[in-house]
mmCIF file of C-alpha atoms and ligand atoms in Angstrom:
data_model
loop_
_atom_site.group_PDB
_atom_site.id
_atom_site.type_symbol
_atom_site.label_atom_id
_atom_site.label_comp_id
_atom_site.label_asym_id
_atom_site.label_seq_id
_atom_site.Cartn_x
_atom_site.Cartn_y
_atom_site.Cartn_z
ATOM 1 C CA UNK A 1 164.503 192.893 149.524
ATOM 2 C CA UNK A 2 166.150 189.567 149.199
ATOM 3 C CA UNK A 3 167.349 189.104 145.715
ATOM 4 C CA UNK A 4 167.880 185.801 143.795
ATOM 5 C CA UNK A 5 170.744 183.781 142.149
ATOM 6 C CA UNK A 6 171.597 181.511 139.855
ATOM 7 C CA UNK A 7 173.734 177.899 140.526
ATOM 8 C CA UNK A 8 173.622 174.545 138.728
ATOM 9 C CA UNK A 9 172.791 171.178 140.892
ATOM 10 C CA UNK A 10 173.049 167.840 138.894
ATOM 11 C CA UNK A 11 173.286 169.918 135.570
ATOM 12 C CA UNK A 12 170.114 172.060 136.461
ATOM 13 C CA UNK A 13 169.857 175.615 136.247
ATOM 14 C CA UNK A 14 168.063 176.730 139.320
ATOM 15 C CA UNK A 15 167.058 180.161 140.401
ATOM 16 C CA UNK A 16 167.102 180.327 144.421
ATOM 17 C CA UNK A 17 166.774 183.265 147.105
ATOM 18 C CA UNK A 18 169.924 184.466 148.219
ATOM 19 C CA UNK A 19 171.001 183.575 151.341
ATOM 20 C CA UNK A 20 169.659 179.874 150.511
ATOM 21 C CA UNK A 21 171.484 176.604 151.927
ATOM 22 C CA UNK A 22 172.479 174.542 149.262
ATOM 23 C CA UNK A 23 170.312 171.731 150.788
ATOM 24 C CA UNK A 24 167.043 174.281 151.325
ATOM 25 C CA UNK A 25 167.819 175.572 146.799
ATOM 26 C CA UNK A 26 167.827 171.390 145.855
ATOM 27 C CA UNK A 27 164.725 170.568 147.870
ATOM 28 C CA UNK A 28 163.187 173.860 146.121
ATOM 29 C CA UNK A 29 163.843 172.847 142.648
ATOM 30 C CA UNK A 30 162.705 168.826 143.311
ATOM 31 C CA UNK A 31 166.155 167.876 143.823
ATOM 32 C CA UNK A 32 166.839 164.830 146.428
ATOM 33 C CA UNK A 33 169.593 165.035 148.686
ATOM 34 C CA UNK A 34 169.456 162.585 151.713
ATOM 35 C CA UNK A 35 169.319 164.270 154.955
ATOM 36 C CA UNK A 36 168.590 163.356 158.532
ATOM 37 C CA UNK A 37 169.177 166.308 160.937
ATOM 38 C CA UNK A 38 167.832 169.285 158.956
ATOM 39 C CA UNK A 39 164.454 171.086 159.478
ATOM 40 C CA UNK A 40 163.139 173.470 157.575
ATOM 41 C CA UNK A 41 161.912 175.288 161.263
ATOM 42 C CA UNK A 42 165.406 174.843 162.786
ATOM 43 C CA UNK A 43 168.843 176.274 162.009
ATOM 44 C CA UNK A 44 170.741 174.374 160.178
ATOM 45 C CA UNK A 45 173.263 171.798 162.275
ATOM 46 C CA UNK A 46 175.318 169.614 160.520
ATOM 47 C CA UNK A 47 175.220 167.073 163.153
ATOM 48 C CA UNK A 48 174.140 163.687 160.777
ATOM 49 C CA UNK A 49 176.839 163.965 157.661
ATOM 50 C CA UNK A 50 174.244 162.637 155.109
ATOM 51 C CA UNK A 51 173.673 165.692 153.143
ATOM 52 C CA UNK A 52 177.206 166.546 151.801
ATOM 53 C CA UNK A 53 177.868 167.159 148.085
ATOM 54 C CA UNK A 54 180.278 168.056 145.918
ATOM 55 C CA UNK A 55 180.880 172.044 145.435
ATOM 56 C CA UNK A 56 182.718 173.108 142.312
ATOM 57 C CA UNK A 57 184.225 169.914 141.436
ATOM 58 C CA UNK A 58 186.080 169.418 143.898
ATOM 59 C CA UNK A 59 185.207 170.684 148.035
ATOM 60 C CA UNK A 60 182.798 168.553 149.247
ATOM 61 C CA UNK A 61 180.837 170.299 151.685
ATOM 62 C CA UNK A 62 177.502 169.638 153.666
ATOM 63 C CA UNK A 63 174.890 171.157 151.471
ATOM 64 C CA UNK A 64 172.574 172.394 155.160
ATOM 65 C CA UNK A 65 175.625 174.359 156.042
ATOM 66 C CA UNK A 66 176.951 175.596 153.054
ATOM 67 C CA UNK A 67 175.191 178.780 151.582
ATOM 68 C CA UNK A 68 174.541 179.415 147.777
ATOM 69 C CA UNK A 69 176.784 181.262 145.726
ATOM 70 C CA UNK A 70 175.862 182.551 142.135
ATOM 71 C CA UNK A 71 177.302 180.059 139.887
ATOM 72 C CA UNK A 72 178.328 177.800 141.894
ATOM 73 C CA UNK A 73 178.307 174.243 140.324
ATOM 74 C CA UNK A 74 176.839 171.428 143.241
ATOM 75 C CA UNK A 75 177.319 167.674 142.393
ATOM 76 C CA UNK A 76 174.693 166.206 145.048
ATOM 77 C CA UNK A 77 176.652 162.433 143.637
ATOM 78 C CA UNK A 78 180.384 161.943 143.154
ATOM 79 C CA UNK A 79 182.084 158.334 144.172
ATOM 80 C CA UNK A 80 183.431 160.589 146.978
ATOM 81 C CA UNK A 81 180.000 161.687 148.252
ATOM 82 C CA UNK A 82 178.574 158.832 147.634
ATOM 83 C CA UNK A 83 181.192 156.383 149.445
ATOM 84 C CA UNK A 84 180.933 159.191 152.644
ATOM 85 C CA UNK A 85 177.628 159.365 152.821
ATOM 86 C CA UNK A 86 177.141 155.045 152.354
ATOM 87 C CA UNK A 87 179.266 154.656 155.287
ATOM 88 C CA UNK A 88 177.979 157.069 157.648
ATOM 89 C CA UNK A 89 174.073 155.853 156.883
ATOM 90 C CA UNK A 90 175.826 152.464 157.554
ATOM 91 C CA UNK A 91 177.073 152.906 160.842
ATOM 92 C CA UNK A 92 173.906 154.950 161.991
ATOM 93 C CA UNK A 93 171.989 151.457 161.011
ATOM 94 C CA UNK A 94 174.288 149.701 162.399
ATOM 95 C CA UNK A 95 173.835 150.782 165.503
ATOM 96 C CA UNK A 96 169.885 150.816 165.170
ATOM 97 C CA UNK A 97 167.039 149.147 166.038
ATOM 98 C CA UNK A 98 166.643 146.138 164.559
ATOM 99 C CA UNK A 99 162.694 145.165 163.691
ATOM 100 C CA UNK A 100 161.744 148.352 161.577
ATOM 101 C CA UNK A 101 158.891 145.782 160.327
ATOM 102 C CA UNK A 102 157.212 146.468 164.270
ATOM 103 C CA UNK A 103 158.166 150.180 163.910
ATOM 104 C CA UNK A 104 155.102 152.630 163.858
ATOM 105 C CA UNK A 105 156.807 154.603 161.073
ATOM 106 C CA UNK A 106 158.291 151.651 159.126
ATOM 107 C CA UNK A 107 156.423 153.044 155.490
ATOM 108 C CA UNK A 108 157.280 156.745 156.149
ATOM 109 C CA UNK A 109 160.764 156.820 158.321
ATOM 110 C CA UNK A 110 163.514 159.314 157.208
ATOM 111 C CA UNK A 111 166.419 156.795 157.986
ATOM 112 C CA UNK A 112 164.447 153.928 155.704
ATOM 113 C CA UNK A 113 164.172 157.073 152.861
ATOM 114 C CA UNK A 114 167.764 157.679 152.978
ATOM 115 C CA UNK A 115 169.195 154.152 153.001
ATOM 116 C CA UNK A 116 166.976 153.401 149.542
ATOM 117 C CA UNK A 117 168.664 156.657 148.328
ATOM 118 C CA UNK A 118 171.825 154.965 148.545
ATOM 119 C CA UNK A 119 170.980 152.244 147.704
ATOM 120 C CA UNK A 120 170.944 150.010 150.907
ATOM 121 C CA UNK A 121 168.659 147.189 150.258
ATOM 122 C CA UNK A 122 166.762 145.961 153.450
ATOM 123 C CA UNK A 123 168.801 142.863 153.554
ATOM 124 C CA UNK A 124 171.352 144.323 153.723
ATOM 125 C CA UNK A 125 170.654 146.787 156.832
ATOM 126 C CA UNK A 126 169.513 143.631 158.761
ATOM 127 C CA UNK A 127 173.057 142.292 158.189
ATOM 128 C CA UNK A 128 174.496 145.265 159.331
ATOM 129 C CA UNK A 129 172.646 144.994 162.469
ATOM 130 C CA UNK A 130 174.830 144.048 165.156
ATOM 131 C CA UNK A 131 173.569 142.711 168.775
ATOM 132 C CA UNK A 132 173.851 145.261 170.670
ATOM 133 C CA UNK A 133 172.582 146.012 174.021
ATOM 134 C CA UNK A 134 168.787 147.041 174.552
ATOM 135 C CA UNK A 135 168.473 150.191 176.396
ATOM 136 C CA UNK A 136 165.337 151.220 178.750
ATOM 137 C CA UNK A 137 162.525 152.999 176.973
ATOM 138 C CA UNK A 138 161.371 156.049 178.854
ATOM 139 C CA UNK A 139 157.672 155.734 179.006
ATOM 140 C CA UNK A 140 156.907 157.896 181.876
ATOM 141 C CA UNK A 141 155.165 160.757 179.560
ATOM 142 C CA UNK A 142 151.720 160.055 179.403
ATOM 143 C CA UNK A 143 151.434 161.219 176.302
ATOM 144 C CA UNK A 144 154.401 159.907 174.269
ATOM 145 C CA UNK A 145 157.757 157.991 174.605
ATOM 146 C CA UNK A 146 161.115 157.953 174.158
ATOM 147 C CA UNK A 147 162.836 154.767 172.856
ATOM 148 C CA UNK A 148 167.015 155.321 173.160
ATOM 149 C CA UNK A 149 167.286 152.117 170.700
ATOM 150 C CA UNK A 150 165.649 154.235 167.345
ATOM 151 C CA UNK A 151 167.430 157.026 168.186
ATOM 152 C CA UNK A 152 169.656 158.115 165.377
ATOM 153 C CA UNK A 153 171.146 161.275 167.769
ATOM 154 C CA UNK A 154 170.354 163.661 165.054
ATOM 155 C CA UNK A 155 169.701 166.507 167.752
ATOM 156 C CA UNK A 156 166.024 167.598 165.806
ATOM 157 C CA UNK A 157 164.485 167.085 169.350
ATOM 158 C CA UNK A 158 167.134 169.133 171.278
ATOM 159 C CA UNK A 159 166.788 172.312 168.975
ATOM 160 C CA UNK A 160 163.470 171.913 168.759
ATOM 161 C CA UNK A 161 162.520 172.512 172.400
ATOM 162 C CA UNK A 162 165.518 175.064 172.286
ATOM 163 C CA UNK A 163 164.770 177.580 169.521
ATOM 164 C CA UNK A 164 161.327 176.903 168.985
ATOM 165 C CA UNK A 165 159.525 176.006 172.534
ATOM 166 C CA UNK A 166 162.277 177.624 174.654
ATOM 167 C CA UNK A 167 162.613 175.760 177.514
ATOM 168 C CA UNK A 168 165.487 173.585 176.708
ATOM 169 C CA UNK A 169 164.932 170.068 178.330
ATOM 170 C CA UNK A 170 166.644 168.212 176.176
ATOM 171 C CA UNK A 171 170.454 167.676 175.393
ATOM 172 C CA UNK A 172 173.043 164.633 174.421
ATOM 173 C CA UNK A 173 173.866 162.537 177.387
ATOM 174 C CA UNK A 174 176.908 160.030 177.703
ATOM 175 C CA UNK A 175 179.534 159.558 174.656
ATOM 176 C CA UNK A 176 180.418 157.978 171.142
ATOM 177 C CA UNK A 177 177.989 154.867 170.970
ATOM 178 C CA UNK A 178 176.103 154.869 174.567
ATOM 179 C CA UNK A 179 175.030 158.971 173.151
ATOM 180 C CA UNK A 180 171.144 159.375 173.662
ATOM 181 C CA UNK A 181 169.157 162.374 174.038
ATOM 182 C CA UNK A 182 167.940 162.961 177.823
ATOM 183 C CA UNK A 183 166.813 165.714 180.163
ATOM 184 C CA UNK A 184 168.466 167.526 182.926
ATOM 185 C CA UNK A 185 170.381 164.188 185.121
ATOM 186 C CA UNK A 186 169.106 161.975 182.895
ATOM 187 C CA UNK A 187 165.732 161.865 184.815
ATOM 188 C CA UNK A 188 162.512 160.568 183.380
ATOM 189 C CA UNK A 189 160.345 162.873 181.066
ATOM 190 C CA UNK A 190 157.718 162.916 183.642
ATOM 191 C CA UNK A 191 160.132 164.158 186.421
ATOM 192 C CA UNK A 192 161.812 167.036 183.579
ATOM 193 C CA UNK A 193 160.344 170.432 183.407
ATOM 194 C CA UNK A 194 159.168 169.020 179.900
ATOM 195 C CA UNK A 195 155.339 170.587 179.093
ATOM 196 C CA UNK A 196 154.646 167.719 177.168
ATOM 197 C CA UNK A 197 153.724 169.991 174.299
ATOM 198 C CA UNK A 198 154.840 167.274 171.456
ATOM 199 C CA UNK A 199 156.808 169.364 169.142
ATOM 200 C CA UNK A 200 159.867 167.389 169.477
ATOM 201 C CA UNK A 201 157.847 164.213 168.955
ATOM 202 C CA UNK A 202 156.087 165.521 165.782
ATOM 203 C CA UNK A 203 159.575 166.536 164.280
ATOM 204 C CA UNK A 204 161.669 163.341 165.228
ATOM 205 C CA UNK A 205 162.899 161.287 161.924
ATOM 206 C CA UNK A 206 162.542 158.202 163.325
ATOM 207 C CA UNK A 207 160.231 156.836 165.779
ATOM 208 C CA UNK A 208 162.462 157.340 168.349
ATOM 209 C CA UNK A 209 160.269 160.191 170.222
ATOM 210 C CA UNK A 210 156.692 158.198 169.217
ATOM 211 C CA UNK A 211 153.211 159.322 170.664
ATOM 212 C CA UNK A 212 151.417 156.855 172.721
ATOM 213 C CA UNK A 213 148.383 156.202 171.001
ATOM 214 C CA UNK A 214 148.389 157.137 167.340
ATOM 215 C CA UNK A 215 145.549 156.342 164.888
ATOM 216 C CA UNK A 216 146.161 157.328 161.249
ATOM 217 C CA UNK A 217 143.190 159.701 160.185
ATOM 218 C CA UNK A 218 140.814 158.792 157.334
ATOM 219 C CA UNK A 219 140.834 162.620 156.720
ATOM 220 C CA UNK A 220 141.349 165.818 158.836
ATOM 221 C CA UNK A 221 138.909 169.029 159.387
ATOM 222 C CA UNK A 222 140.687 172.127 159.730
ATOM 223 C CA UNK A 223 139.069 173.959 163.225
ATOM 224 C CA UNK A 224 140.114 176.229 166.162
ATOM 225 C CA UNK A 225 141.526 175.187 169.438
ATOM 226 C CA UNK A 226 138.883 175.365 171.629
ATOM 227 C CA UNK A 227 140.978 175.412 174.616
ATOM 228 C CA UNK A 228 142.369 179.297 175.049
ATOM 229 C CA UNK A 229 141.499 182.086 173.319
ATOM 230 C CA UNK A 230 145.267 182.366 171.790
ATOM 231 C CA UNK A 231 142.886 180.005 168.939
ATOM 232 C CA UNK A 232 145.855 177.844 167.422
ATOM 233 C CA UNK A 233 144.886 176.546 164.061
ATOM 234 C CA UNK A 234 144.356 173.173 164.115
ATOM 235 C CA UNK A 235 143.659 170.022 162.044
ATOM 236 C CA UNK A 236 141.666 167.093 163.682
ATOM 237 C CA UNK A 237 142.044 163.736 162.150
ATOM 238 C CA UNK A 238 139.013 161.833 161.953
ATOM 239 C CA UNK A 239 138.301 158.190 161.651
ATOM 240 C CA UNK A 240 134.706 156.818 161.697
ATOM 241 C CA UNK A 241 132.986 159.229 164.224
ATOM 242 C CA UNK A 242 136.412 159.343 166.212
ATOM 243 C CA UNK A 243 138.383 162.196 166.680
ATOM 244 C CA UNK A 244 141.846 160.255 166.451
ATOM 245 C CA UNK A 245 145.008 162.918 165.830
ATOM 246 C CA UNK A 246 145.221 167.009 165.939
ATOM 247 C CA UNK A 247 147.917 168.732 164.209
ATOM 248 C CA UNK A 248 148.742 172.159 164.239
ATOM 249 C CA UNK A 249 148.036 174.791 160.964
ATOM 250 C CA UNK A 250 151.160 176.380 159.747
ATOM 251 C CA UNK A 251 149.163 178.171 158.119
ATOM 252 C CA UNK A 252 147.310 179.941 161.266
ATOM 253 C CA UNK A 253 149.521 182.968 162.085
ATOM 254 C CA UNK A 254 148.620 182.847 165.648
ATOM 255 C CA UNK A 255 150.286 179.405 165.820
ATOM 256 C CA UNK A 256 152.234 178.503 163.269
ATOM 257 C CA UNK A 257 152.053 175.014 163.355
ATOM 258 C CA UNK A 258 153.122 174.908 166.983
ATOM 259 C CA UNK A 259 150.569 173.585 169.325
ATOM 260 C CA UNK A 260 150.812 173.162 173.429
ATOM 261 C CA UNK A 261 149.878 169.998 175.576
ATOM 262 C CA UNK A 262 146.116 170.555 175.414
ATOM 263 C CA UNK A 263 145.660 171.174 171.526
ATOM 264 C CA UNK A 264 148.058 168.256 170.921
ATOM 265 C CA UNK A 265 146.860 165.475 172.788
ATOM 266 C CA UNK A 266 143.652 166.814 174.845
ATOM 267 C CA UNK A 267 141.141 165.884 172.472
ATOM 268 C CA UNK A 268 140.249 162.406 173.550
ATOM 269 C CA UNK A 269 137.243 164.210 175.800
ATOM 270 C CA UNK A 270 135.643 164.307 172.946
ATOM 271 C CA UNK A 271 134.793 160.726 172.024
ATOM 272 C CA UNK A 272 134.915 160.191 176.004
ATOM 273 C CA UNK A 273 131.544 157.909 177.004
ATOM 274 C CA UNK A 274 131.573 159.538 180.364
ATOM 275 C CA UNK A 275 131.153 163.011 178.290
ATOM 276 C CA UNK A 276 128.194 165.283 179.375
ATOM 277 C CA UNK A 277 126.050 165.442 176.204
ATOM 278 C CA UNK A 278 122.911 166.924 177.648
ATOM 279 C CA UNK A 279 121.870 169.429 180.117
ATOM 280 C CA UNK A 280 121.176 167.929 183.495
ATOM 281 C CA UNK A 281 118.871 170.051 185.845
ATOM 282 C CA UNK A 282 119.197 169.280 189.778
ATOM 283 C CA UNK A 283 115.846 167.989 191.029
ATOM 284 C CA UNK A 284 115.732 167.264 194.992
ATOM 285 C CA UNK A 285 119.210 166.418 194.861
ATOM 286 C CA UNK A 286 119.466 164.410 191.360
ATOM 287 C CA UNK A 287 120.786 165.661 188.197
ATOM 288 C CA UNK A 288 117.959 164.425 185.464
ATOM 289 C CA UNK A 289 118.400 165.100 181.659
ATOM 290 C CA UNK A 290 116.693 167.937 179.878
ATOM 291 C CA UNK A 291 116.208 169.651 177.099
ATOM 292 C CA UNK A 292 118.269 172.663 175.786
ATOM 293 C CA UNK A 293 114.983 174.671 176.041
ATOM 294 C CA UNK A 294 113.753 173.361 179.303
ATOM 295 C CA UNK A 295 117.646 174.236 180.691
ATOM 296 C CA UNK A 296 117.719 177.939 179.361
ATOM 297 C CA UNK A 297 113.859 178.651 180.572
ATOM 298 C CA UNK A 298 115.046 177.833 183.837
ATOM 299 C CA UNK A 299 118.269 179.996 183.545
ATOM 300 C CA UNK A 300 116.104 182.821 182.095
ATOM 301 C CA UNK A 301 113.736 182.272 185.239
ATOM 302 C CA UNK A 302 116.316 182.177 187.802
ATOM 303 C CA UNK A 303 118.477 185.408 186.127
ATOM 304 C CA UNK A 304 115.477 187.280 185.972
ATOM 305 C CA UNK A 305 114.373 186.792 190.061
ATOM 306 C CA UNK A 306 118.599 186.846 190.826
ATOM 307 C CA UNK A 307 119.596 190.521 189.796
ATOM 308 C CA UNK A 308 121.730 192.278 191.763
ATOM 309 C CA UNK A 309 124.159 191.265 194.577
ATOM 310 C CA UNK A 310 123.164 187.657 194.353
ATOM 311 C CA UNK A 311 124.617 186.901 191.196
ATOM 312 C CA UNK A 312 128.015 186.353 190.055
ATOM 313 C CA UNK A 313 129.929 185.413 187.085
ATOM 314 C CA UNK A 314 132.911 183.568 186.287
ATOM 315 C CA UNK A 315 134.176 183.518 182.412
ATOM 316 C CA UNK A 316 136.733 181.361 180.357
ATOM 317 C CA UNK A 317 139.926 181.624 179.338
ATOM 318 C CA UNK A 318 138.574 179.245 176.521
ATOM 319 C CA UNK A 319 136.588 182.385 174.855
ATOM 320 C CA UNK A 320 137.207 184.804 173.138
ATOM 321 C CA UNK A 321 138.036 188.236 173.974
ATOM 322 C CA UNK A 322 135.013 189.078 172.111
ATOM 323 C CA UNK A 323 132.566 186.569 174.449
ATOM 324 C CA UNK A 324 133.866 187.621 177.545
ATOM 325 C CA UNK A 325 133.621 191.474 176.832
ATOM 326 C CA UNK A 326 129.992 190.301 176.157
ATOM 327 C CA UNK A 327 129.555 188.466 179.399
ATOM 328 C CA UNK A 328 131.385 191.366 181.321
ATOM 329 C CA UNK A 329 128.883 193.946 179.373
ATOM 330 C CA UNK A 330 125.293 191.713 180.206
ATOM 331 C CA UNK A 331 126.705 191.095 184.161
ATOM 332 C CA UNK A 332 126.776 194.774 184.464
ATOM 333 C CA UNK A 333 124.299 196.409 181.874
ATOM 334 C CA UNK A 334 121.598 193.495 182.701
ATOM 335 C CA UNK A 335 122.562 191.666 186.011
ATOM 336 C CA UNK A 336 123.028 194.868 187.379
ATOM 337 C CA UNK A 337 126.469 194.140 189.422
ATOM 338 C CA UNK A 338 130.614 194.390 188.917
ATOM 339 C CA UNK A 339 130.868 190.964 190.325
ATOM 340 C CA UNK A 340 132.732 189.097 187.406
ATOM 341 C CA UNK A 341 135.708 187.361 187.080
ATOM 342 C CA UNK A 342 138.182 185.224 184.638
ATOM 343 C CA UNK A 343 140.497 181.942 185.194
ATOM 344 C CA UNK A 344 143.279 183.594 183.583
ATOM 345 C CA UNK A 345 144.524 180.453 183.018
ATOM 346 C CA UNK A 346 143.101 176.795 182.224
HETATM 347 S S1 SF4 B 1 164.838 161.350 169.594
HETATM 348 FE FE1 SF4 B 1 164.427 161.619 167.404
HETATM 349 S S2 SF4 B 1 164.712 163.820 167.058
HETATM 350 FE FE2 SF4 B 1 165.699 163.334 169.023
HETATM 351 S S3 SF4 B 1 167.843 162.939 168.539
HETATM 352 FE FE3 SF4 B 1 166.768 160.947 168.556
HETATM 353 S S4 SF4 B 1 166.175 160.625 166.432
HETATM 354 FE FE4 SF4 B 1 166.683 162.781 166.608
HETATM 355 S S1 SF4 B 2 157.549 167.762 174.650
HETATM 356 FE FE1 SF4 B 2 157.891 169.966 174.330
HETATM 357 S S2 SF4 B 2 158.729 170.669 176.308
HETATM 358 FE FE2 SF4 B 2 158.898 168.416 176.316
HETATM 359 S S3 SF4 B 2 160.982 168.009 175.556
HETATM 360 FE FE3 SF4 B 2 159.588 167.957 173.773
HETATM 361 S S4 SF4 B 2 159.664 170.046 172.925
HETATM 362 FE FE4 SF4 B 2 160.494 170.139 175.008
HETATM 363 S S1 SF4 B 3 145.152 175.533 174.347
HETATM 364 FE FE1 SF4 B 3 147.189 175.421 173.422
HETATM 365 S S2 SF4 B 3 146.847 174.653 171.351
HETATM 366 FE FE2 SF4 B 3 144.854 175.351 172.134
HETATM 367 S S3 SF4 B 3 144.625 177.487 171.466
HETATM 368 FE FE3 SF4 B 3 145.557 177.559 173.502
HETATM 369 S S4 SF4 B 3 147.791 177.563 173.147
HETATM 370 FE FE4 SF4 B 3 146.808 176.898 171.238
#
């Protein structure tokens, strides 16, 4: 069993679990320390320099990397931290995009959060802006896009597909300044092995990996993916009558949070005006509307006259294990023949 320690931050007892960063025992106990290229899903890095402190009273260290110790005395604000961690958040802006006022994020962006921590006014980071040259954004995903320009190279994207999807399409391309995040040759997402799955966009910092359409919610309903019978927890963001977002349940053991390309962004079907909404039975050639009852009389009728050889059925990867042992048990038991299959996938 994982035991717990004691340390000081700021003056503050805290009690943390063993084996704790020094970032993850702050953030436990309410304690701000600015940091960019942490996640509480990935390893720790140490790639954006924002999060060191003072260990001590005297090593300053950076608090994602460095673990807990028992009575170890962290300073998360020294003039030496402070001074480090001013001018690396400076030359990150610097070396931003410059109109955070367009920026989808703008009210909730990470770099924004951490610039007020230090105390960088917005002024300020527009005078720090130098011209700089506009890179291409990569909007070949049809689902989200990358813009090089917000990009603050903090690598969340890279080890995201890496340790938590596992396909690895993402790494740093080109040097010092010109460094961006790209696929294998620098190719287009669309011409990547990317799966479009979205859980690099949903952890980026910035809005540097954005999703194409995005509509805040005016409130979410937790549900089940309806797609696969894996059943990812999921929250759907409503607005009006609209289905408008999906996020995925951390809670939900079977998913964790994680979603894939159809419980992510394959719920605009639902609000589509093409939808089918009613059943349609095939008169001389024409679908015409019915009813639900007039539609399952005339399956009942057409089962019941169809047992045997003539009949066949085809089940769903979208239900459950549960519906198609049912379906498996009525086409033999009732139908009176083994001919069933499954799309094993969708
Ligand atoms: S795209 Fe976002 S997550 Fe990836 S490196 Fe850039 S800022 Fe970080
Ligand atoms: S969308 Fe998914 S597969 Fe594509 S790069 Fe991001 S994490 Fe990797
Ligand atoms: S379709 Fe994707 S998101 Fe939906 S349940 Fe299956 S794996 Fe999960």
């Amino acid at each position: 069993m994982t035991g717990k320690l004691e340390l000081t931050i700021d003056d503050q007892k805290v009690e943390v679990v063993a084996g704790s960063s020094v970032l993850e025992a702050a953030l436990a106990n309410d304690i701000s320390i600015p940091h960019l290229c942490h996640h509480p899903d990935l390893k720790p890095a140490g790639a954006c320099r924002t999060c060191g402190v003072e260990i001590d009273g005297g090593r300053m260290a950076m608090s994602c990397q460095t673990p807990v110790a028992a009575g170890m005395k962290v300073r998360t604000s020294s003039p030496a931290v402070d001074h480090a961690r001013r001018t690396t958040l400076e030359l990150l802006i610097a070396d931003h995009y410059t109109d955070c006022l367009a920026c989808p994020l703008n009210t909730d962006c990470d770099l924004l959060k951490a610039a007020a921590h230090v105390g960088i006014s917005r002024e300020r980071l527009e005078r720090m802006r130098g011209p700089s040259e506009l890179l291409p954004v990569d909007r070949s995903n049809p689902f989200f896009e990358y813009d090089p320009n917000k990009c603050i190279v903090c690598g969340i994207c890279v080890r995201t597909c890496d340790e938590i999807v596992g396909l690895g399409v993402l790494d740093f391309v080109n040097r010092g300044y010109r460094t961006v995040i790209g696929t294998f040759g620098n190719k287009p997402f669309i011409d990547s092995v990317c799966e479009s799955c979205g859980e690099c966009v949903v952890r980026c910092p910035v809005s540097a990996l954005a999703p194409k359409q995005a509509e805040l919610p005016a409130r979410e309903v937790q549900t089940t993916c309806v797609y696969c019978g894996v059943g990812c927890g999921i929250y759907l963001g409503v607005k009006g009558n609209r289905v408008v977002s999906a996020r995925g349940d951390r809670q939900r053991p079977s998913n964790q949070g994680s979603l894939c390309v159809k419980g992510r962004y394959g719920y605009r079907f639902i609000n589509h005006p093409e939808r089918l909404a009613t059943p349609l039975i095939k008169n001389n050639g024409r679908f015409d509307k019915a009813s639900w009852d007039e539609a399952l009389d005339l399956i009942a009728k057409n089962f019941t006259a169809n047992k045997g050889e003539q009949f066949a059925a085809f089940t769903s990867a979208k239900c459950t294990n549960e519906e198609n042992y049912l379906l498996q048990k009525f086409t033999r038991a009732v139908m009176r023949t083994n001919t069933i299959d499954h799309c094993a996938r969708l």
